[in-house]
Short mmCIF file of C-alpha atoms and ligand atoms in Angstrom, two decimals:
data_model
loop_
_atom_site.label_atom_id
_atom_site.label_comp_id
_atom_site.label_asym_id
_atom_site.label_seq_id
_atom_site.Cartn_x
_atom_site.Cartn_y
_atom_site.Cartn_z
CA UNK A 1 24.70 -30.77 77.08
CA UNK A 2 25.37 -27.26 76.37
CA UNK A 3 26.39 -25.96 72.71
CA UNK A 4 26.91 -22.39 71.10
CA UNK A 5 23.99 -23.46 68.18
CA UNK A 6 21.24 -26.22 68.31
CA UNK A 7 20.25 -26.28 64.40
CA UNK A 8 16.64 -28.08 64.31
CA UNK A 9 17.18 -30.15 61.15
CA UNK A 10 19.49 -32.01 58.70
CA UNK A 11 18.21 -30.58 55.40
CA UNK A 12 20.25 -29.14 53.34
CA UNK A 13 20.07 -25.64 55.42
CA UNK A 14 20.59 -27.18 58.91
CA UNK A 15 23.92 -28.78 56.97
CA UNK A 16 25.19 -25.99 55.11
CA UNK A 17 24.49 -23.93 58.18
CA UNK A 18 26.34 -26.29 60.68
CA UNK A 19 29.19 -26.92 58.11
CA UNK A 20 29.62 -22.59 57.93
CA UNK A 21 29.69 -22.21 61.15
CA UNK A 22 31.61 -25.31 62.76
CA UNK A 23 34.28 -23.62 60.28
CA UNK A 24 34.63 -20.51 61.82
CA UNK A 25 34.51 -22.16 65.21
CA UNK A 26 31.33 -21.89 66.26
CA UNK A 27 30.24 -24.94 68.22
CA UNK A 28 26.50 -26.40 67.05
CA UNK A 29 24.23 -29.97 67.03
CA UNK A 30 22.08 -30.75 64.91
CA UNK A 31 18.77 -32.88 65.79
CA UNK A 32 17.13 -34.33 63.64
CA UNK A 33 13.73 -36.49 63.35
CA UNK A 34 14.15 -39.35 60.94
CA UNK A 35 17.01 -41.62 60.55
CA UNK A 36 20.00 -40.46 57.71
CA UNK A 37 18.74 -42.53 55.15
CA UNK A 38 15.13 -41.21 55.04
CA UNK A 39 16.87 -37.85 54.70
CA UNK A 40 18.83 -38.83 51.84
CA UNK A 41 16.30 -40.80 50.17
CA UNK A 42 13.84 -37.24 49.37
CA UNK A 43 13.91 -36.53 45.54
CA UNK A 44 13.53 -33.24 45.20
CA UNK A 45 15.26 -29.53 43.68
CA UNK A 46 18.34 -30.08 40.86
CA UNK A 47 19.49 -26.58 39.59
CA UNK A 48 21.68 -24.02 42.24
CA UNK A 49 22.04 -21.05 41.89
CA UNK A 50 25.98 -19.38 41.23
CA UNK A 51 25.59 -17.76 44.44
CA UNK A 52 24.55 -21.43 46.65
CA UNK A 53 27.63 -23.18 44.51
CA UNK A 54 30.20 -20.54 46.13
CA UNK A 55 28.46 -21.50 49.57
CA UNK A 56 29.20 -24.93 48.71
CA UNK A 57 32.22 -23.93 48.46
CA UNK A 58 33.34 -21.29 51.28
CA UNK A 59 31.64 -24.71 53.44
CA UNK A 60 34.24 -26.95 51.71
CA UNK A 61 31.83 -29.46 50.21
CA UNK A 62 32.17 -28.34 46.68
CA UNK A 63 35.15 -31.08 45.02
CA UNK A 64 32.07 -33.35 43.85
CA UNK A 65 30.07 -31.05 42.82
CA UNK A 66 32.54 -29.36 40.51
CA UNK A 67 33.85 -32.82 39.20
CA UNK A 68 30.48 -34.21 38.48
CA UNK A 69 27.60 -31.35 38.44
CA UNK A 70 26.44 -30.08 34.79
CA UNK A 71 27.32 -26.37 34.26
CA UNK A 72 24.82 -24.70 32.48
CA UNK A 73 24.02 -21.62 30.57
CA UNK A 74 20.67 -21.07 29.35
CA UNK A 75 17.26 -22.68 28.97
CA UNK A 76 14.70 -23.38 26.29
CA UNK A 77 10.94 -22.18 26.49
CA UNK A 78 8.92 -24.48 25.03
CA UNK A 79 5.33 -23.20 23.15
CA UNK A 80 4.02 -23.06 20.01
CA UNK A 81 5.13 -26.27 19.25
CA UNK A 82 8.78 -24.56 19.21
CA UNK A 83 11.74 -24.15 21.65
CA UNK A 84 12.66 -20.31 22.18
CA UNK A 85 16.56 -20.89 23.95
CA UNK A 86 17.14 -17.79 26.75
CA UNK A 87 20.82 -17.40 26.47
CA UNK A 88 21.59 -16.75 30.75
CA UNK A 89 25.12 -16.34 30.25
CA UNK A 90 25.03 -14.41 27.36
CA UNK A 91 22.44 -12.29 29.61
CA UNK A 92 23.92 -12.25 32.98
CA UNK A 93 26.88 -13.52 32.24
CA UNK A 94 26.03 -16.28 34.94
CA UNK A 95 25.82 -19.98 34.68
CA UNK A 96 23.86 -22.28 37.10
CA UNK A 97 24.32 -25.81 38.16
CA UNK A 98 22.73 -28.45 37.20
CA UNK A 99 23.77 -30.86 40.88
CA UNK A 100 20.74 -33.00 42.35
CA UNK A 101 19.25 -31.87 46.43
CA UNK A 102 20.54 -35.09 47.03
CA UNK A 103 23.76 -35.03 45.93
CA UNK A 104 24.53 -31.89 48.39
CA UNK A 105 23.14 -33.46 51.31
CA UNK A 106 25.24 -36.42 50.82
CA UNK A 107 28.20 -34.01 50.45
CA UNK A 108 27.27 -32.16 53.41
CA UNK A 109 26.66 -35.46 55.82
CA UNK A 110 30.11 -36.86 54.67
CA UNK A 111 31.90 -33.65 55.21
CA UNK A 112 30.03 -33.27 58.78
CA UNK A 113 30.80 -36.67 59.95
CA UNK A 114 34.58 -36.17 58.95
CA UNK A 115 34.48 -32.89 60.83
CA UNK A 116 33.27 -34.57 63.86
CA UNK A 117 30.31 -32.80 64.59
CA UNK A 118 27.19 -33.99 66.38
CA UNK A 119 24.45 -35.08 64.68
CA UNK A 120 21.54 -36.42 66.83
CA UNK A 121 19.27 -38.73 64.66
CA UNK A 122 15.69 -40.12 65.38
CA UNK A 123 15.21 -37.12 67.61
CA UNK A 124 11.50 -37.43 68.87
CA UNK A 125 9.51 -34.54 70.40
CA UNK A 126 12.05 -31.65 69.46
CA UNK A 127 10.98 -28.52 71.15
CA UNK A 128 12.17 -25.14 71.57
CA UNK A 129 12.33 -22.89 74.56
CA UNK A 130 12.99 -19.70 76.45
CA UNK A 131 14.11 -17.95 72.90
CA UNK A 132 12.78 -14.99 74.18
CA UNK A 133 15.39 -15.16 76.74
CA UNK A 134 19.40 -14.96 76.48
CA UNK A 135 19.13 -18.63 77.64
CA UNK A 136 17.06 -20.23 75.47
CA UNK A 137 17.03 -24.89 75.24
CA UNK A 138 16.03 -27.42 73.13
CA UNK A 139 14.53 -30.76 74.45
CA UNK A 140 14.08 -33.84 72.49
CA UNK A 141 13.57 -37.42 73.13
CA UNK A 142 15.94 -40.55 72.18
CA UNK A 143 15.15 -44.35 73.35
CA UNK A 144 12.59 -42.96 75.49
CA UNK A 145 14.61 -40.56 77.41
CA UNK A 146 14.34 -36.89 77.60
CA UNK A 147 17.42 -34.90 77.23
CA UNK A 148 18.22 -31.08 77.61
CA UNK A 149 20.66 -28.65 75.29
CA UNK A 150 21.51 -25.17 76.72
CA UNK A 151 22.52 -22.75 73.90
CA UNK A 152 22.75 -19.31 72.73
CA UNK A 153 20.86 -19.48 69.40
CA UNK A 154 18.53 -22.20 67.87
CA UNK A 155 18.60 -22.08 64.04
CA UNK A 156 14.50 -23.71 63.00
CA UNK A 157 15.87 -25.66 59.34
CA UNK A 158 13.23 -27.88 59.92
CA UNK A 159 10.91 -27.28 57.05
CA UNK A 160 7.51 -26.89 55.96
CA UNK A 161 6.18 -29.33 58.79
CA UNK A 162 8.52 -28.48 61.51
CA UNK A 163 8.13 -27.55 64.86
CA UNK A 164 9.87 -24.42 64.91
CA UNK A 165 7.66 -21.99 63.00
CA UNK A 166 4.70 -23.59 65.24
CA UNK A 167 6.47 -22.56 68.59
CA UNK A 168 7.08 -18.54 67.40
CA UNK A 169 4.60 -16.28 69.17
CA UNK A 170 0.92 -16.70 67.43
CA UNK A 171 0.40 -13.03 67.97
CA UNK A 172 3.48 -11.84 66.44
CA UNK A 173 3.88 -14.52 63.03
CA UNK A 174 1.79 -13.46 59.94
CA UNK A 175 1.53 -15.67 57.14
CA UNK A 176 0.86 -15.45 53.59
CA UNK A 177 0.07 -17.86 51.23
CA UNK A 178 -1.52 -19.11 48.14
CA UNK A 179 -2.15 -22.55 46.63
CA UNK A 180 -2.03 -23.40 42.98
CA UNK A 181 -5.06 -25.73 41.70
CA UNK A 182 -2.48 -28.45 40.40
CA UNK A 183 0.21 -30.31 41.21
CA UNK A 184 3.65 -31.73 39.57
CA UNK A 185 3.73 -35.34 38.84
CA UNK A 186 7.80 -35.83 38.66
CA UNK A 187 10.15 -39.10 37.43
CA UNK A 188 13.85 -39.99 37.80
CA UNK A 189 14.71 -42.66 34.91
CA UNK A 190 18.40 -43.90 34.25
CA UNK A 191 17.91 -42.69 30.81
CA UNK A 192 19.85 -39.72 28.62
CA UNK A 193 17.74 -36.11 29.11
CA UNK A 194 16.07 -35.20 25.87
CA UNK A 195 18.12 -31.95 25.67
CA UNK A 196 21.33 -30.94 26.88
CA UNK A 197 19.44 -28.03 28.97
CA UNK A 198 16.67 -27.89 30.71
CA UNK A 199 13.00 -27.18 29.20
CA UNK A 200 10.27 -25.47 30.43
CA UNK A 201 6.94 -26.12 28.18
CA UNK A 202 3.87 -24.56 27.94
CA UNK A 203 1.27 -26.77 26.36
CA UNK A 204 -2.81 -26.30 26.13
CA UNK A 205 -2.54 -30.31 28.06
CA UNK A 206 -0.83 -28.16 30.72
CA UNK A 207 3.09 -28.10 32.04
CA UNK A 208 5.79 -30.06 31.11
CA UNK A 209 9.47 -29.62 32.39
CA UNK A 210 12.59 -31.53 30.89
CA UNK A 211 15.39 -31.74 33.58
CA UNK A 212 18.10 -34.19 34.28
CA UNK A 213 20.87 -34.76 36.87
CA UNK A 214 23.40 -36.04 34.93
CA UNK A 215 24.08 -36.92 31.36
CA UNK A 216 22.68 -40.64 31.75
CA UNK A 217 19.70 -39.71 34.82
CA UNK A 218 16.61 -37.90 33.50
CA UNK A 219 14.51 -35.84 35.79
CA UNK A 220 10.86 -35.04 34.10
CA UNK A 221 7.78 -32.94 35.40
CA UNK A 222 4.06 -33.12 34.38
CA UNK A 223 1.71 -30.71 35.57
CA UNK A 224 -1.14 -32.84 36.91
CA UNK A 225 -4.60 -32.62 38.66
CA UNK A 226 -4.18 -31.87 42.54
CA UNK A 227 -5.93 -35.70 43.35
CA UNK A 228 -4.66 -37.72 40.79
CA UNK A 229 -2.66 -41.15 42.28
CA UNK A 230 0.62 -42.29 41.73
CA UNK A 231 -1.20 -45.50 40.37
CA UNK A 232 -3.22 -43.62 37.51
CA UNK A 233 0.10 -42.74 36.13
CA UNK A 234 2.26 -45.96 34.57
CA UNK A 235 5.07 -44.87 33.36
CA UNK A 236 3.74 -45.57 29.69
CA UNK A 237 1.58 -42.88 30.49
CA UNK A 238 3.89 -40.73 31.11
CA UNK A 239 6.46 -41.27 28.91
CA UNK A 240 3.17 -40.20 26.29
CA UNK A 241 1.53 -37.70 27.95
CA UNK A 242 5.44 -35.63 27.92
CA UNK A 243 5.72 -36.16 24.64
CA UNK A 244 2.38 -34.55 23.54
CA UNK A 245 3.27 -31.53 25.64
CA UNK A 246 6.80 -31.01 23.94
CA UNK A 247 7.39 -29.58 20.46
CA UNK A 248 7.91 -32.26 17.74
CA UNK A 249 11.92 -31.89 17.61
CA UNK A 250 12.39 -32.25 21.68
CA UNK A 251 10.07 -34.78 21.83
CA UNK A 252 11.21 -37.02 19.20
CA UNK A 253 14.40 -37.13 21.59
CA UNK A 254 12.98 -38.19 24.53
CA UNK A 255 14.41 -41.76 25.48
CA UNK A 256 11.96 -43.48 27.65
CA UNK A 257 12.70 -46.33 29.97
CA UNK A 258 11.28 -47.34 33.70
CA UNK A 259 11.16 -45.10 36.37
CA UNK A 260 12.92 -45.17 39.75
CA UNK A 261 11.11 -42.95 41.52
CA UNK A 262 7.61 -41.28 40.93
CA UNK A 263 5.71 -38.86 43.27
CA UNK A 264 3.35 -35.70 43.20
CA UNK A 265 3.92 -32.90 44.41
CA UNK A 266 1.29 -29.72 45.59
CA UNK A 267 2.12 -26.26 43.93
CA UNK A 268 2.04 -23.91 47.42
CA UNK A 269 3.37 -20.25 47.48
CA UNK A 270 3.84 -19.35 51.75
CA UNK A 271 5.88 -16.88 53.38
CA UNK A 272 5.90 -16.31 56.98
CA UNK A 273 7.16 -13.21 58.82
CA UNK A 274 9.11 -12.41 60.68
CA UNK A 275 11.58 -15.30 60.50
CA UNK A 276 12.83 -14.26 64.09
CA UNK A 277 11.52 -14.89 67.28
CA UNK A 278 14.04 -13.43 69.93
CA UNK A 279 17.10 -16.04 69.64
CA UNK A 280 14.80 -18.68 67.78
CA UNK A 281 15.69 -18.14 63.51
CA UNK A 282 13.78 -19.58 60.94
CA UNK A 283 15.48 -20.80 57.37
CA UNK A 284 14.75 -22.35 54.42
CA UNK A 285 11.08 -23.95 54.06
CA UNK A 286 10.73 -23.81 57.96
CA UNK A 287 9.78 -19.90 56.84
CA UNK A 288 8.43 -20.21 52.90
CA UNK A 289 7.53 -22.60 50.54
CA UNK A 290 7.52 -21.75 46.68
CA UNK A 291 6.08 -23.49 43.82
CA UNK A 292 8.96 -25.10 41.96
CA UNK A 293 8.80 -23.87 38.70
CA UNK A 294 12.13 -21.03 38.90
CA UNK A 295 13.57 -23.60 41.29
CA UNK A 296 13.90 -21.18 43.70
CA UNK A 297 13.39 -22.93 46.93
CA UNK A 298 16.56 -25.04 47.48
CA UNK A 299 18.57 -21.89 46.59
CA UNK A 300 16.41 -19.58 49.08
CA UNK A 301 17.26 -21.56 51.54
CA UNK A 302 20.81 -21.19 50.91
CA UNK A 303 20.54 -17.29 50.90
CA UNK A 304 18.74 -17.13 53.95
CA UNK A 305 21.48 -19.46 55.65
CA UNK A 306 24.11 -16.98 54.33
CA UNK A 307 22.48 -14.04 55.89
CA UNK A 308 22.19 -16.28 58.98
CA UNK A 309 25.76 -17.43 59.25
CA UNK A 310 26.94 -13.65 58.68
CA UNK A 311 24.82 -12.63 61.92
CA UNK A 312 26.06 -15.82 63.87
CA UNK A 313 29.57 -14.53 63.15
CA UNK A 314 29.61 -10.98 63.41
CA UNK A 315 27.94 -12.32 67.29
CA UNK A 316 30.67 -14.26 67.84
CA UNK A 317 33.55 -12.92 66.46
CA UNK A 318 33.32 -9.18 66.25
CA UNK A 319 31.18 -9.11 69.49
CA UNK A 320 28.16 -7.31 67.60
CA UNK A 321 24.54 -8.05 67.75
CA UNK A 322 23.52 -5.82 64.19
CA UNK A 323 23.66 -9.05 61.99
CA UNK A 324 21.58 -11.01 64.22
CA UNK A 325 18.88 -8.03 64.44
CA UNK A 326 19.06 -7.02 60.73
CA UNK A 327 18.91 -11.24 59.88
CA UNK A 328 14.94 -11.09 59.30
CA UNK A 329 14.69 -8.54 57.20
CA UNK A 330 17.62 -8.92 54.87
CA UNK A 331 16.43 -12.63 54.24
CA UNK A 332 12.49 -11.45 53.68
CA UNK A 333 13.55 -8.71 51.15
CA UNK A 334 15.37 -11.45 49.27
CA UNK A 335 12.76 -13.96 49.86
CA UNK A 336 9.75 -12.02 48.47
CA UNK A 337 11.39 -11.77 44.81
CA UNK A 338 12.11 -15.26 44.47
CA UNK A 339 8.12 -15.54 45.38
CA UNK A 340 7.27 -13.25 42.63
CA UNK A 341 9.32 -14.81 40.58
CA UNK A 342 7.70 -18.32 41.08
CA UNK A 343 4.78 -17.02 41.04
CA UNK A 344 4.96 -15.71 38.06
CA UNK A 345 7.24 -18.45 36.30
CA UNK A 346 4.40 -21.08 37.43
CA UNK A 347 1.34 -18.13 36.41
CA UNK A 348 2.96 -18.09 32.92
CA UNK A 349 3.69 -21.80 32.20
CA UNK A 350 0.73 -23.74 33.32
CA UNK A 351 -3.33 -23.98 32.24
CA UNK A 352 -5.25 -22.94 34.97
CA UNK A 353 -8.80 -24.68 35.07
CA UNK A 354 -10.49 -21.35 34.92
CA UNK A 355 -8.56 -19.49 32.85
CA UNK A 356 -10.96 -17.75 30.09
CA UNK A 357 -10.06 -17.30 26.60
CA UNK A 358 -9.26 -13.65 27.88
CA UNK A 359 -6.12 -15.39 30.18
CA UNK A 360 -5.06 -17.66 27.25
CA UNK A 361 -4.15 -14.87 24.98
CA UNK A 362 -2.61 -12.80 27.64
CA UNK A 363 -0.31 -15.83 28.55
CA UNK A 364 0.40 -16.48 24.96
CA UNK A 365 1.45 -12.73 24.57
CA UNK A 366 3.62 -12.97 27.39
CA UNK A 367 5.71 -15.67 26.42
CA UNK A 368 6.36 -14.09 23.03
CA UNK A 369 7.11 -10.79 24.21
CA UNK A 370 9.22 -12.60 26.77
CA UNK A 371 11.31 -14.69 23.99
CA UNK A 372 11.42 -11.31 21.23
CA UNK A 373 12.23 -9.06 24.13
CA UNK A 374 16.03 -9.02 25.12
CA UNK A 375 15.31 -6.77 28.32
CA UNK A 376 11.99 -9.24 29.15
CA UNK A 377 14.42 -11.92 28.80
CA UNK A 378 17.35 -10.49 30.34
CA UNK A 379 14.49 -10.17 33.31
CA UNK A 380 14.14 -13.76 34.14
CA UNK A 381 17.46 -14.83 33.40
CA UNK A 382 18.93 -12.65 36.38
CA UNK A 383 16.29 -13.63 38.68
CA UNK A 384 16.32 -17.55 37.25
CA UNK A 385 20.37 -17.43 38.04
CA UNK A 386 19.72 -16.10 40.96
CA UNK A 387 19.48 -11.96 42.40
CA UNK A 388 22.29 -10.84 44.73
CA UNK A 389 22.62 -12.40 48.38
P1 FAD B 1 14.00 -29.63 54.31
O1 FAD B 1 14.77 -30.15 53.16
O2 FAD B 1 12.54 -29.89 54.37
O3 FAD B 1 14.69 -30.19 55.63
C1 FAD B 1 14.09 -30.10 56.90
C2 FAD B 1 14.61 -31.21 57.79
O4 FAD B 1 14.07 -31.03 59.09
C3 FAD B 1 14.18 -32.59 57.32
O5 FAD B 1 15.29 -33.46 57.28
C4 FAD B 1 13.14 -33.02 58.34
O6 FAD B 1 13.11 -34.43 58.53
C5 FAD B 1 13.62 -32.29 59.57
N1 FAD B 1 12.55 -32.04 60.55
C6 FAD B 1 11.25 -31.73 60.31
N2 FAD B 1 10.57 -31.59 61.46
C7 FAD B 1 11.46 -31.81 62.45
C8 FAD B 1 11.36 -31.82 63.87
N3 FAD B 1 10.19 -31.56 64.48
N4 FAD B 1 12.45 -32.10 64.59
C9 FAD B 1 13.65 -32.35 63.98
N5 FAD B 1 13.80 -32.38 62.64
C10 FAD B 1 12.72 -32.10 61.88
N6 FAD B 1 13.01 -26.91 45.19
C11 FAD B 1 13.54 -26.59 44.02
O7 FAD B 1 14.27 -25.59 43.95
N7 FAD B 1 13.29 -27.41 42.93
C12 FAD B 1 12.52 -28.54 43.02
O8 FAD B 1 12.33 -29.25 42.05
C13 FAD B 1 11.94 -28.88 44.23
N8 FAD B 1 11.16 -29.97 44.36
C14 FAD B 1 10.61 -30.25 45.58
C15 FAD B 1 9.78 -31.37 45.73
C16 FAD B 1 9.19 -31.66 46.97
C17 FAD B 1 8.29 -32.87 47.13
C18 FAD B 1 9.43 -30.79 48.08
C19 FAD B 1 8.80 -31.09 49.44
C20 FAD B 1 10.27 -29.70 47.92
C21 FAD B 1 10.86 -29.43 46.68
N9 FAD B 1 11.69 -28.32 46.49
C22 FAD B 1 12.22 -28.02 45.31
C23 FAD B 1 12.02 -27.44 47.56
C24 FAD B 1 13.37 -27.78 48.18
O9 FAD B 1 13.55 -29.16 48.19
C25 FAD B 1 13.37 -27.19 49.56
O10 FAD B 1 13.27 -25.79 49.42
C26 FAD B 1 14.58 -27.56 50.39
O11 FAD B 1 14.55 -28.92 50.72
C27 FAD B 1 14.61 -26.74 51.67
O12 FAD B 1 15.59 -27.22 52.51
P2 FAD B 1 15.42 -27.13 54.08
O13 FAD B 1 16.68 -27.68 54.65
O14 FAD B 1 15.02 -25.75 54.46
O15 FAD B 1 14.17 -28.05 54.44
C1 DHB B 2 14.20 -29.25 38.63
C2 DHB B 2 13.13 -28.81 39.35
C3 DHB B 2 12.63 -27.55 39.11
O1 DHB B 2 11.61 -27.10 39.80
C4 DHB B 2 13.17 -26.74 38.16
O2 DHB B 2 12.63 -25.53 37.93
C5 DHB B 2 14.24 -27.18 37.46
C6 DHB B 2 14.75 -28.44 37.69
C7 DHB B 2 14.73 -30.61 38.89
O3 DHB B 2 14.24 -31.30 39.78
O4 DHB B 2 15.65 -31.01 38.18
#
């Protein structure tokens, strides 16, 4: 088989990306590892930046989420037993949208299907090769038989574990990362959200985070200890230990009921660089991984696919190889300040277990100067909406 683009990956990036591209006729496949299903059935980011919702649109996948996403325009910090609402509209004059991971993939795999593009499934052994050559291939395996795709470019969207970043040059990649001492212990319940926007708390029990994806589907995060079990937590626990981390007037609206999904997830800063190996391209968490507290890492995916798709075309269409060249370091300048910024969302919300009385004060101070400050909070409400692509 022979295609313009072999996009390792159905996440949303490999999507978006093959859905941008198959528009402007530019031919691509996707392969994928696990079966559609197991794709769709990952709980994971819910807020998108304004700048990932016109993406959604220029791909023509946007009707739903405009009918049924939740347009909003601020959030509340939570501490000192009081909510402290950042206007982001007011300050940026931006909104964001509140439209589950999910709900875009499933978007994206309808609109791909209808399209007619390929999509190989239950792709085993997916390897990359020759991408320091002009005629680079992708193998894979399928019912036990090996099979061969000749491109031009191979776009890695296949995430943290993936085997793209693995194949790049170990002499050339450099990596940088840090791990948080905590995780995020996160429920879905078919239940109203406590508030009508999202809250972020800071609590001496540690983190809390009030999120939703739709007015009747709660979404709720507890900052918990890295080897805690699903099973210590019952949702009765739960339900209590949120409560004692909100103030008194959010949590006397929390409406508890049982949970649909449960899981933990490890707090993990990583960037690696470049994210371009010749004609191999890395996107999305194939190249960084963020902690999720500015919800920054579905939406940094989408920016890196829009610098990706520009190159791809400008190739293509205008016959010029400057947007593939400049494609690493346009998506690392963006990437690195949505890293600081989750850094230091996630450094100011949660207890660390060796933070000294020293810390404490310095974090309290921060969040007031933060929510008495209209240039501190004008700060994170243009990076929270999302900088400039
Ligand atoms: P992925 O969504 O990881 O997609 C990669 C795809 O590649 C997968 O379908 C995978 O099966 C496939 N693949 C992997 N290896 C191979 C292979 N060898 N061959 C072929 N296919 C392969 N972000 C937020 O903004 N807010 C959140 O609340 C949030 N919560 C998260 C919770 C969890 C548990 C995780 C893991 C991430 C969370 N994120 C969150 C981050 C966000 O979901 C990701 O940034 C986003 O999914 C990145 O999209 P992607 O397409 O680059 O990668
Ligand atoms: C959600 C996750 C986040 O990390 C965040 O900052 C906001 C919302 C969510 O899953 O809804």
């Amino acid at each position: 088989m022979r295609t313009q683009v072999v996009i390792i990956g159905s996440g949303p990036s490999g999507l978006l990306l093959g859905q941008l591209l198959a528009n402007s006729g530019i031919d691509n496949v996707i392969l994928e590892r696990v079966d559609r299903d197991y794709v769709l059935g990952r709980v994971r980011a819910g807020v998108l930046e304004q700048g990932m919702v016109d993406l959604l649109d220029e791909a023509g996948v946007g009707a739903r989420m405009h009918a049924e996403g939740l347009p909003h325009e601020g959030i509340s910090l939570a501490f000192d037993n009081r909510l402290h609402r950042i206007d982001l509209t007011a300050l940026t004059g931006k909104r964001v949208m509140v439209y589950g991971q999910t709900e875009v993939t499933h978007d994206l795999m309808d609109k791909r299907e209808a399209s007619g593009l390929t999509t190989i499934y239950e792709a085993k052994n997916v390897q990359p090769h020759d991408f320091d050559t002009t005629s680079p291939y992708v193998t894979y395996e399928k019912d036990g038989v090996t099979h061969r795709i000749d491109c031009d470019f191979i776009a890695g969207c296949d995430g943290f574990h993936g085997v793209s970043r693995k194949s790049a040059p170990q002499d050339v990649i450099k990596t940088y990362e840090r791990a948080y001492p905590f995780g995020w212990l996160g429920i879905l319940a078919e239940v109203p959200p406590a508030d009508h926007e999202l809250i972020y708390a800071n609590h001496p029990r540690g983190f809390a985070l009030c999120s939703m994806r739709s007015e009747h589907r709660s979404r709720y995060y507890v900052q918990c200890p890295l080897n805690d079990k699903i099973e210590d937590w019952s949702d009765h626990r739960f339900w209590d230990e949120l409560r004692r981390r909100l103030p008194k007037e959010a949590a006397e609206k929390v409406i508890t009921g049982p949970s649909f999904e449960k899981s933990i997830a490890p707090l993990r800063s990583f960037v690696a660089e470049p994210m371009q190996f010749g004609r191999l391209s890395l996107v999305g968490d194939a190249a960084h991984i963020v902690p999720p507290t500015g919800a920054k890492g579905l939406n940094l995916a989408a920016s890196d696919v829009r610098y990706l798709y520009s190159g791809l075309r400008e190739y293509y269409l205008d016959k010029s190889s400057a947007g593939m060249e400049a494609y690493s370091a346009k998506a690392l300048a963006r990437v690195w300040k949505a890293v600081r910024f989750s850094w230091w969302m996630t450094t100011m919300l949660h207890r660390f277990p060796d933070t000294d009385a020293f810390g404490q004060r310095i974090q309290e101070a921060e969040l007031d100067y933060l929510v008495h400050s209209q240039v501190a909070a004008a700060s994170l409400a243009e990076n929270y909406v999302g900088l400039p692509y």
